[in-house]
Amino acid sequence: MILAGGLGTRLSEETHLIPKPMVRIGERPMLWHIMKLYSAFGVNDFIICLGYKGYAVKDFFKNYQHHVSDITYDFRTNETVVHQDRQEPWRVTLVETGLNTQTGGRIKAIGEYLEPGETFCMTYGDGLCNADIAAEIEFHKAHGKLATVLAVNPPGRFGVLGLREGDGDDVVDHLQEKPKRGGAWINGGFFVLNQKVVEYIDGPANSWEDVPLNRLANEGQLMAYRHDGYWQAMDTLREKHLLEQLWESGNAPWKLWK
């Protein structure tokens, strides 16, 4: 399942017209890149949680076949012929989960679309990585807990000052420009979850990152799958441009498909 219903206010230059997951990286929206990443590991059944401007996501999938295939429209016979159909092997369920629903509430809203006891992946609609999703799923199944989160150690965004005390003042000992690792493991946003986590969410006002996730951690039911490779969120226009540059270069780290 992919959370695609938020307002995306920090990327308002783009999201005043479309939801954040529909912001394009190259010729395709961020949502497509995320789905292609999962599909590279055999995950092809998607539930997408809609909210803000959800109609844009519905229109994308409704017209996807026409966008990616060669087509003949015969206006004399009112027939449409699709040539070289380039459809994906996807099954996509689009669920209206509410405009102001929080992340936890969106997860709870899709419970009826899951098979009883089913393990499922969950992510946000604004992040990419080159993690081995299949390995994370196997890790989750092996430890037997209710939840697994991809733990990432992203590069520092700002330069670091090395300080030492001298004569009562802090002296700059050295400068390090944007260290490769920020030092702290953070929530990378790619989860593998047991369906029982839905019971940890009270309703639409619940944020997944607040009470439910902390309760899972306090009960020893949250495990971390460490990922040392590429990871990037798209929260700002600057980050969107970084992703675009990588994609246009032909060396996008998250492109694990042929």
PDB file of C-alpha atoms in Angstrom:
ATOM      1  CA  MET A   1       0.000   0.000   0.000  1.00  0.00           C
ATOM      2  CA  ILE A   2       1.142   3.509  -0.818  1.00  0.00           C
ATOM      3  CA  LEU A   3       0.076   6.615   1.089  1.00  0.00           C
ATOM      4  CA  ALA A   4      -0.817   9.159  -1.579  1.00  0.00           C
ATOM      5  CA  GLY A   5      -3.357  11.434   0.081  1.00  0.00           C
ATOM      6  CA  GLY A   6      -1.368  14.131   1.886  1.00  0.00           C
ATOM      7  CA  LEU A   7      -1.286  17.830   0.993  1.00  0.00           C
ATOM      8  CA  GLY A   8       2.453  18.021   0.287  1.00  0.00           C
ATOM      9  CA  THR A   9       2.616  21.637   1.469  1.00  0.00           C
ATOM     10  CA  ARG A  10       6.436  21.795   1.513  1.00  0.00           C
ATOM     11  CA  LEU A  11       6.406  21.205  -2.241  1.00  0.00           C
ATOM     12  CA  SER A  12       3.633  23.691  -2.935  1.00  0.00           C
ATOM     13  CA  GLU A  13       5.282  24.863  -6.170  1.00  0.00           C
ATOM     14  CA  GLU A  14       4.070  21.560  -7.654  1.00  0.00           C
ATOM     15  CA  THR A  15       1.329  20.334  -5.338  1.00  0.00           C
ATOM     16  CA  HIS A  16      -1.054  23.280  -5.735  1.00  0.00           C
ATOM     17  CA  LEU A  17      -2.170  21.460  -8.902  1.00  0.00           C
ATOM     18  CA  ILE A  18      -1.499  17.741  -8.217  1.00  0.00           C
ATOM     19  CA  PRO A  19      -0.876  15.483  -5.205  1.00  0.00           C
ATOM     20  CA  LYS A  20       2.788  15.017  -4.325  1.00  0.00           C
ATOM     21  CA  PRO A  21       3.026  11.398  -5.583  1.00  0.00           C
ATOM     22  CA  MET A  22       2.009  12.673  -9.026  1.00  0.00           C
ATOM     23  CA  VAL A  23       4.932  15.121  -9.243  1.00  0.00           C
ATOM     24  CA  ARG A  24       6.965  13.990 -12.224  1.00  0.00           C
ATOM     25  CA  ILE A  25      10.506  12.697 -12.166  1.00  0.00           C
ATOM     26  CA  GLY A  26      11.331  12.663 -15.851  1.00  0.00           C
ATOM     27  CA  GLU A  27       8.242  11.659 -17.832  1.00  0.00           C
ATOM     28  CA  ARG A  28       6.574   9.647 -15.054  1.00  0.00           C
ATOM     29  CA  PRO A  29       5.165  10.583 -11.628  1.00  0.00           C
ATOM     30  CA  MET A  30       6.945   9.686  -8.401  1.00  0.00           C
ATOM     31  CA  LEU A  31       4.197   7.117  -7.758  1.00  0.00           C
ATOM     32  CA  TRP A  32       5.182   5.227 -10.932  1.00  0.00           C
ATOM     33  CA  HIS A  33       8.845   5.114  -9.856  1.00  0.00           C
ATOM     34  CA  ILE A  34       7.878   3.681  -6.454  1.00  0.00           C
ATOM     35  CA  MET A  35       5.660   1.037  -8.035  1.00  0.00           C
ATOM     36  CA  LYS A  36       8.344   0.072 -10.548  1.00  0.00           C
ATOM     37  CA  LEU A  37      10.774  -0.385  -7.642  1.00  0.00           C
ATOM     38  CA  TYR A  38       8.408  -2.785  -5.861  1.00  0.00           C
ATOM     39  CA  SER A  39       7.548  -4.545  -9.114  1.00  0.00           C
ATOM     40  CA  ALA A  40      11.245  -5.249  -9.679  1.00  0.00           C
ATOM     41  CA  PHE A  41      11.000  -7.538  -6.626  1.00  0.00           C
ATOM     42  CA  GLY A  42       7.747  -9.216  -7.668  1.00  0.00           C
ATOM     43  CA  VAL A  43       5.346  -7.025  -5.699  1.00  0.00           C
ATOM     44  CA  ASN A  44       2.622  -6.168  -8.229  1.00  0.00           C
ATOM     45  CA  ASP A  45      -0.603  -5.865  -6.206  1.00  0.00           C
ATOM     46  CA  PHE A  46      -1.052  -2.267  -5.021  1.00  0.00           C
ATOM     47  CA  ILE A  47      -3.507  -0.399  -2.816  1.00  0.00           C
ATOM     48  CA  ILE A  48      -3.143   3.361  -3.127  1.00  0.00           C
ATOM     49  CA  CYS A  49      -4.631   5.571  -0.408  1.00  0.00           C
ATOM     50  CA  LEU A  50      -6.127   8.709  -1.926  1.00  0.00           C
ATOM     51  CA  GLY A  51      -7.088  12.040  -0.395  1.00  0.00           C
ATOM     52  CA  TYR A  52      -5.950  15.396  -1.747  1.00  0.00           C
ATOM     53  CA  LYS A  53      -6.727  15.630  -5.478  1.00  0.00           C
ATOM     54  CA  GLY A  54      -7.150  11.870  -5.686  1.00  0.00           C
ATOM     55  CA  TYR A  55      -8.842  12.230  -9.068  1.00  0.00           C
ATOM     56  CA  ALA A  56      -5.414  12.948 -10.606  1.00  0.00           C
ATOM     57  CA  VAL A  57      -4.203   9.493  -9.539  1.00  0.00           C
ATOM     58  CA  LYS A  58      -7.376   7.850 -10.869  1.00  0.00           C
ATOM     59  CA  ASP A  59      -7.033   9.639 -14.211  1.00  0.00           C
ATOM     60  CA  PHE A  60      -3.413   8.511 -14.507  1.00  0.00           C
ATOM     61  CA  PHE A  61      -4.259   4.823 -14.133  1.00  0.00           C
ATOM     62  CA  LYS A  62      -7.432   5.038 -16.180  1.00  0.00           C
ATOM     63  CA  ASN A  63      -5.423   6.344 -19.139  1.00  0.00           C
ATOM     64  CA  TYR A  64      -2.139   4.562 -18.459  1.00  0.00           C
ATOM     65  CA  GLN A  65      -2.508   1.968 -21.226  1.00  0.00           C
ATOM     66  CA  HIS A  66      -3.123   4.699 -23.792  1.00  0.00           C
ATOM     67  CA  HIS A  67      -0.189   6.743 -22.550  1.00  0.00           C
ATOM     68  CA  VAL A  68       2.407   3.985 -22.904  1.00  0.00           C
ATOM     69  CA  SER A  69       1.169   2.038 -25.956  1.00  0.00           C
ATOM     70  CA  ASP A  70       0.852   2.590 -29.687  1.00  0.00           C
ATOM     71  CA  ILE A  71      -2.809   3.095 -30.602  1.00  0.00           C
ATOM     72  CA  THR A  72      -4.965   3.366 -33.704  1.00  0.00           C
ATOM     73  CA  TYR A  73      -8.253   5.262 -33.428  1.00  0.00           C
ATOM     74  CA  ASP A  74     -10.570   4.438 -36.316  1.00  0.00           C
ATOM     75  CA  PHE A  75     -13.204   7.156 -36.284  1.00  0.00           C
ATOM     76  CA  ARG A  76     -15.068   5.551 -39.188  1.00  0.00           C
ATOM     77  CA  THR A  77     -15.843   2.399 -37.235  1.00  0.00           C
ATOM     78  CA  ASN A  78     -15.489   3.836 -33.734  1.00  0.00           C
ATOM     79  CA  GLU A  79     -12.846   1.196 -32.963  1.00  0.00           C
ATOM     80  CA  THR A  80      -9.662   1.494 -30.930  1.00  0.00           C
ATOM     81  CA  VAL A  81      -6.757  -0.877 -31.513  1.00  0.00           C
ATOM     82  CA  VAL A  82      -3.865  -1.039 -29.044  1.00  0.00           C
ATOM     83  CA  HIS A  83      -0.565  -2.062 -30.636  1.00  0.00           C
ATOM     84  CA  GLN A  84       2.470  -3.279 -28.690  1.00  0.00           C
ATOM     85  CA  ASP A  85       0.637  -3.076 -25.384  1.00  0.00           C
ATOM     86  CA  ARG A  86       3.196  -2.003 -22.768  1.00  0.00           C
ATOM     87  CA  GLN A  87       1.041  -2.528 -19.713  1.00  0.00           C
ATOM     88  CA  GLU A  88       2.607  -3.304 -16.339  1.00  0.00           C
ATOM     89  CA  PRO A  89       1.751  -6.557 -14.505  1.00  0.00           C
ATOM     90  CA  TRP A  90      -0.052  -4.532 -11.859  1.00  0.00           C
ATOM     91  CA  ARG A  91      -3.340  -4.837 -10.008  1.00  0.00           C
ATOM     92  CA  VAL A  92      -4.155  -1.405  -8.588  1.00  0.00           C
ATOM     93  CA  THR A  93      -6.882  -0.626  -6.045  1.00  0.00           C
ATOM     94  CA  LEU A  94      -7.547   3.086  -5.499  1.00  0.00           C
ATOM     95  CA  VAL A  95      -9.179   3.868  -2.146  1.00  0.00           C
ATOM     96  CA  GLU A  96     -10.648   7.220  -1.115  1.00  0.00           C
ATOM     97  CA  THR A  97      -9.394   7.536   2.466  1.00  0.00           C
ATOM     98  CA  GLY A  98     -10.413  11.152   3.170  1.00  0.00           C
ATOM     99  CA  LEU A  99      -8.947  14.583   2.614  1.00  0.00           C
ATOM    100  CA  ASN A 100      -7.836  15.248   6.198  1.00  0.00           C
ATOM    101  CA  THR A 101      -7.201  11.665   7.317  1.00  0.00           C
ATOM    102  CA  GLN A 102      -3.845  11.116   9.011  1.00  0.00           C
ATOM    103  CA  THR A 103      -1.342   8.465   7.908  1.00  0.00           C
ATOM    104  CA  GLY A 104      -2.492   5.898  10.451  1.00  0.00           C
ATOM    105  CA  GLY A 105      -6.126   6.466   9.552  1.00  0.00           C
ATOM    106  CA  ARG A 106      -5.340   5.793   5.895  1.00  0.00           C
ATOM    107  CA  ILE A 107      -3.728   2.464   6.802  1.00  0.00           C
ATOM    108  CA  LYS A 108      -6.766   1.497   8.863  1.00  0.00           C
ATOM    109  CA  ALA A 109      -9.103   2.440   6.006  1.00  0.00           C
ATOM    110  CA  ILE A 110      -7.682  -0.221   3.680  1.00  0.00           C
ATOM    111  CA  GLY A 111      -8.036  -3.101   6.144  1.00  0.00           C
ATOM    112  CA  GLU A 112     -11.060  -4.493   4.297  1.00  0.00           C
ATOM    113  CA  TYR A 113      -9.004  -4.851   1.110  1.00  0.00           C
ATOM    114  CA  LEU A 114      -6.432  -7.132   2.730  1.00  0.00           C
ATOM    115  CA  GLU A 115      -6.710 -10.892   2.866  1.00  0.00           C
ATOM    116  CA  PRO A 116      -7.036 -12.215   6.455  1.00  0.00           C
ATOM    117  CA  GLY A 117      -3.605 -12.565   8.031  1.00  0.00           C
ATOM    118  CA  GLU A 118      -1.902 -11.074   4.996  1.00  0.00           C
ATOM    119  CA  THR A 119       1.563  -9.519   5.296  1.00  0.00           C
ATOM    120  CA  PHE A 120       1.842  -6.326   3.282  1.00  0.00           C
ATOM    121  CA  CYS A 121       4.359  -3.644   2.361  1.00  0.00           C
ATOM    122  CA  MET A 122       3.609   0.000   3.103  1.00  0.00           C
ATOM    123  CA  THR A 123       5.374   3.166   2.000  1.00  0.00           C
ATOM    124  CA  TYR A 124       4.844   6.852   1.464  1.00  0.00           C
ATOM    125  CA  GLY A 125       4.374   8.466  -1.929  1.00  0.00           C
ATOM    126  CA  ASP A 126       7.472  10.638  -1.785  1.00  0.00           C
ATOM    127  CA  GLY A 127      10.598   8.510  -1.273  1.00  0.00           C
ATOM    128  CA  LEU A 128      12.920   6.343  -3.346  1.00  0.00           C
ATOM    129  CA  CYS A 129      15.725   3.937  -2.544  1.00  0.00           C
ATOM    130  CA  ASN A 130      17.654   0.990  -3.941  1.00  0.00           C
ATOM    131  CA  ALA A 131      16.922  -1.337  -1.023  1.00  0.00           C
ATOM    132  CA  ASP A 132      16.367  -5.032  -1.645  1.00  0.00           C
ATOM    133  CA  ILE A 133      12.634  -5.163  -0.942  1.00  0.00           C
ATOM    134  CA  ALA A 134      12.526  -8.952  -1.251  1.00  0.00           C
ATOM    135  CA  ALA A 135      15.280  -9.264   1.382  1.00  0.00           C
ATOM    136  CA  GLU A 136      13.382  -6.930   3.721  1.00  0.00           C
ATOM    137  CA  ILE A 137      10.260  -9.078   3.321  1.00  0.00           C
ATOM    138  CA  GLU A 138      12.231 -12.238   4.108  1.00  0.00           C
ATOM    139  CA  PHE A 139      13.799 -10.511   7.128  1.00  0.00           C
ATOM    140  CA  HIS A 140      10.311  -9.630   8.355  1.00  0.00           C
ATOM    141  CA  LYS A 141       9.025 -13.167   7.952  1.00  0.00           C
ATOM    142  CA  ALA A 142      12.075 -14.579   9.753  1.00  0.00           C
ATOM    143  CA  HIS A 143      11.864 -12.454  12.919  1.00  0.00           C
ATOM    144  CA  GLY A 144       8.119 -12.988  13.388  1.00  0.00           C
ATOM    145  CA  LYS A 145       7.326  -9.539  14.815  1.00  0.00           C
ATOM    146  CA  LEU A 146       4.449  -7.377  13.618  1.00  0.00           C
ATOM    147  CA  ALA A 147       6.383  -4.615  11.884  1.00  0.00           C
ATOM    148  CA  THR A 148       9.641  -3.954  10.053  1.00  0.00           C
ATOM    149  CA  VAL A 149      10.906  -0.518   9.075  1.00  0.00           C
ATOM    150  CA  LEU A 150      13.674   0.238   6.618  1.00  0.00           C
ATOM    151  CA  ALA A 151      16.322   2.075   8.640  1.00  0.00           C
ATOM    152  CA  VAL A 152      18.444   4.455   6.577  1.00  0.00           C
ATOM    153  CA  ASN A 153      21.422   6.644   7.388  1.00  0.00           C
ATOM    154  CA  PRO A 154      21.135   9.524   4.924  1.00  0.00           C
ATOM    155  CA  PRO A 155      23.904  11.953   4.028  1.00  0.00           C
ATOM    156  CA  GLY A 156      24.094  15.111   6.106  1.00  0.00           C
ATOM    157  CA  ARG A 157      22.458  18.049   4.410  1.00  0.00           C
ATOM    158  CA  PHE A 158      24.790  20.666   5.842  1.00  0.00           C
ATOM    159  CA  GLY A 159      28.502  20.999   6.450  1.00  0.00           C
ATOM    160  CA  VAL A 160      29.818  20.088   9.910  1.00  0.00           C
ATOM    161  CA  LEU A 161      32.036  22.193  12.140  1.00  0.00           C
ATOM    162  CA  GLY A 162      34.600  20.380  14.270  1.00  0.00           C
ATOM    163  CA  LEU A 163      34.793  22.349  17.527  1.00  0.00           C
ATOM    164  CA  ARG A 164      37.222  22.266  20.427  1.00  0.00           C
ATOM    165  CA  GLU A 165      37.381  24.434  23.509  1.00  0.00           C
ATOM    166  CA  GLY A 166      40.114  27.036  23.783  1.00  0.00           C
ATOM    167  CA  ASP A 167      40.459  29.860  26.301  1.00  0.00           C
ATOM    168  CA  GLY A 168      36.830  29.617  27.236  1.00  0.00           C
ATOM    169  CA  ASP A 169      35.596  29.774  23.636  1.00  0.00           C
ATOM    170  CA  ASP A 170      34.839  27.178  20.978  1.00  0.00           C
ATOM    171  CA  VAL A 171      37.519  27.073  18.309  1.00  0.00           C
ATOM    172  CA  VAL A 172      36.739  25.638  14.881  1.00  0.00           C
ATOM    173  CA  ASP A 173      39.163  22.742  14.535  1.00  0.00           C
ATOM    174  CA  HIS A 174      38.072  21.596  11.074  1.00  0.00           C
ATOM    175  CA  LEU A 175      35.214  21.777   8.573  1.00  0.00           C
ATOM    176  CA  GLN A 176      33.633  18.802   6.858  1.00  0.00           C
ATOM    177  CA  GLU A 177      31.419  19.575   3.873  1.00  0.00           C
ATOM    178  CA  LYS A 178      28.198  17.558   3.982  1.00  0.00           C
ATOM    179  CA  PRO A 179      29.426  14.294   5.538  1.00  0.00           C
ATOM    180  CA  LYS A 180      28.387  11.174   3.632  1.00  0.00           C
ATOM    181  CA  ARG A 181      26.529   9.824   6.634  1.00  0.00           C
ATOM    182  CA  GLY A 182      24.495  12.000   8.924  1.00  0.00           C
ATOM    183  CA  GLY A 183      25.197   9.695  11.859  1.00  0.00           C
ATOM    184  CA  ALA A 184      21.670   8.720  12.893  1.00  0.00           C
ATOM    185  CA  TRP A 185      19.478   5.901  11.608  1.00  0.00           C
ATOM    186  CA  ILE A 186      16.059   7.232  10.633  1.00  0.00           C
ATOM    187  CA  ASN A 187      12.701   5.900   9.461  1.00  0.00           C
ATOM    188  CA  GLY A 188      13.199   5.309   5.723  1.00  0.00           C
ATOM    189  CA  GLY A 189       9.475   4.881   5.103  1.00  0.00           C
ATOM    190  CA  PHE A 190       9.512   1.404   3.551  1.00  0.00           C
ATOM    191  CA  PHE A 191       7.652  -0.948   5.908  1.00  0.00           C
ATOM    192  CA  VAL A 192       6.662  -4.612   5.944  1.00  0.00           C
ATOM    193  CA  LEU A 193       3.655  -5.141   8.210  1.00  0.00           C
ATOM    194  CA  ASN A 194       1.490  -7.841   9.690  1.00  0.00           C
ATOM    195  CA  GLN A 195      -2.196  -7.074   9.242  1.00  0.00           C
ATOM    196  CA  LYS A 196      -2.560  -6.971  13.047  1.00  0.00           C
ATOM    197  CA  VAL A 197      -0.946  -3.505  13.077  1.00  0.00           C
ATOM    198  CA  VAL A 198      -4.321  -2.138  11.939  1.00  0.00           C
ATOM    199  CA  GLU A 199      -5.570  -2.874  15.474  1.00  0.00           C
ATOM    200  CA  TYR A 200      -3.008  -0.371  16.835  1.00  0.00           C
ATOM    201  CA  ILE A 201      -4.727   2.491  14.985  1.00  0.00           C
ATOM    202  CA  ASP A 202      -7.814   4.067  16.549  1.00  0.00           C
ATOM    203  CA  GLY A 203      -9.180   6.029  13.613  1.00  0.00           C
ATOM    204  CA  PRO A 204      -8.768   8.762  10.978  1.00  0.00           C
ATOM    205  CA  ALA A 205      -7.078  11.218  13.368  1.00  0.00           C
ATOM    206  CA  ASN A 206      -4.230   8.810  14.205  1.00  0.00           C
ATOM    207  CA  SER A 207      -0.795   9.460  12.765  1.00  0.00           C
ATOM    208  CA  TRP A 208       1.044   6.197  12.026  1.00  0.00           C
ATOM    209  CA  GLU A 209       4.349   7.749  13.137  1.00  0.00           C
ATOM    210  CA  ASP A 210       3.011   8.733  16.568  1.00  0.00           C
ATOM    211  CA  VAL A 211       1.103   6.380  18.891  1.00  0.00           C
ATOM    212  CA  PRO A 212       0.856   3.205  16.744  1.00  0.00           C
ATOM    213  CA  LEU A 213       4.540   3.043  15.771  1.00  0.00           C
ATOM    214  CA  ASN A 214       5.726   3.948  19.268  1.00  0.00           C
ATOM    215  CA  ARG A 215       3.414   1.368  20.821  1.00  0.00           C
ATOM    216  CA  LEU A 216       4.790  -1.299  18.492  1.00  0.00           C
ATOM    217  CA  ALA A 217       8.317  -0.281  19.504  1.00  0.00           C
ATOM    218  CA  ASN A 218       7.485  -0.299  23.228  1.00  0.00           C
ATOM    219  CA  GLU A 219       6.022  -3.801  22.897  1.00  0.00           C
ATOM    220  CA  GLY A 220       9.107  -5.081  21.065  1.00  0.00           C
ATOM    221  CA  GLN A 221       7.108  -5.602  17.862  1.00  0.00           C
ATOM    222  CA  LEU A 222       9.078  -3.218  15.607  1.00  0.00           C
ATOM    223  CA  MET A 223      12.271  -4.384  13.919  1.00  0.00           C
ATOM    224  CA  ALA A 224      14.696  -2.384  11.762  1.00  0.00           C
ATOM    225  CA  TYR A 225      16.079  -3.594   8.453  1.00  0.00           C
ATOM    226  CA  ARG A 226      19.253  -1.574   7.901  1.00  0.00           C
ATOM    227  CA  HIS A 227      19.892  -0.179   4.442  1.00  0.00           C
ATOM    228  CA  ASP A 228      23.302   1.385   3.758  1.00  0.00           C
ATOM    229  CA  GLY A 229      22.574   2.212   0.123  1.00  0.00           C
ATOM    230  CA  TYR A 230      20.776   4.985  -1.682  1.00  0.00           C
ATOM    231  CA  TRP A 231      17.728   6.672  -0.166  1.00  0.00           C
ATOM    232  CA  GLN A 232      16.130  10.034  -0.916  1.00  0.00           C
ATOM    233  CA  ALA A 233      12.903  11.712   0.142  1.00  0.00           C
ATOM    234  CA  MET A 234      11.232  14.371  -2.015  1.00  0.00           C
ATOM    235  CA  ASP A 235      10.082  17.044   0.415  1.00  0.00           C
ATOM    236  CA  THR A 236      11.303  20.157  -1.392  1.00  0.00           C
ATOM    237  CA  LEU A 237      11.742  21.487  -4.914  1.00  0.00           C
ATOM    238  CA  ARG A 238      15.486  21.141  -4.467  1.00  0.00           C
ATOM    239  CA  GLU A 239      15.133  17.415  -3.750  1.00  0.00           C
ATOM    240  CA  LYS A 240      12.795  17.004  -6.707  1.00  0.00           C
ATOM    241  CA  HIS A 241      15.450  18.545  -8.954  1.00  0.00           C
ATOM    242  CA  LEU A 242      18.113  16.210  -7.503  1.00  0.00           C
ATOM    243  CA  LEU A 243      15.982  13.185  -8.397  1.00  0.00           C
ATOM    244  CA  GLU A 244      15.298  14.558 -11.868  1.00  0.00           C
ATOM    245  CA  GLN A 245      18.996  15.101 -12.530  1.00  0.00           C
ATOM    246  CA  LEU A 246      19.776  11.510 -11.558  1.00  0.00           C
ATOM    247  CA  TRP A 247      16.965  10.171 -13.736  1.00  0.00           C
ATOM    248  CA  GLU A 248      17.961  12.240 -16.764  1.00  0.00           C
ATOM    249  CA  SER A 249      21.595  11.163 -16.341  1.00  0.00           C
ATOM    250  CA  GLY A 250      20.586   7.525 -16.861  1.00  0.00           C
ATOM    251  CA  ASN A 251      22.164   6.564 -13.521  1.00  0.00           C
ATOM    252  CA  ALA A 252      19.200   6.726 -11.147  1.00  0.00           C
ATOM    253  CA  PRO A 253      20.158   4.423  -8.219  1.00  0.00           C
ATOM    254  CA  TRP A 254      16.546   3.344  -7.641  1.00  0.00           C
ATOM    255  CA  LYS A 255      16.095   2.071 -11.213  1.00  0.00           C
ATOM    256  CA  LEU A 256      16.460  -1.633 -10.433  1.00  0.00           C
ATOM    257  CA  TRP A 257      14.282  -2.728 -13.362  1.00  0.00           C
ATOM    258  CA  LYS A 258      15.239  -3.230 -17.022  1.00  0.00           C
TER     259      LYS A 258
END
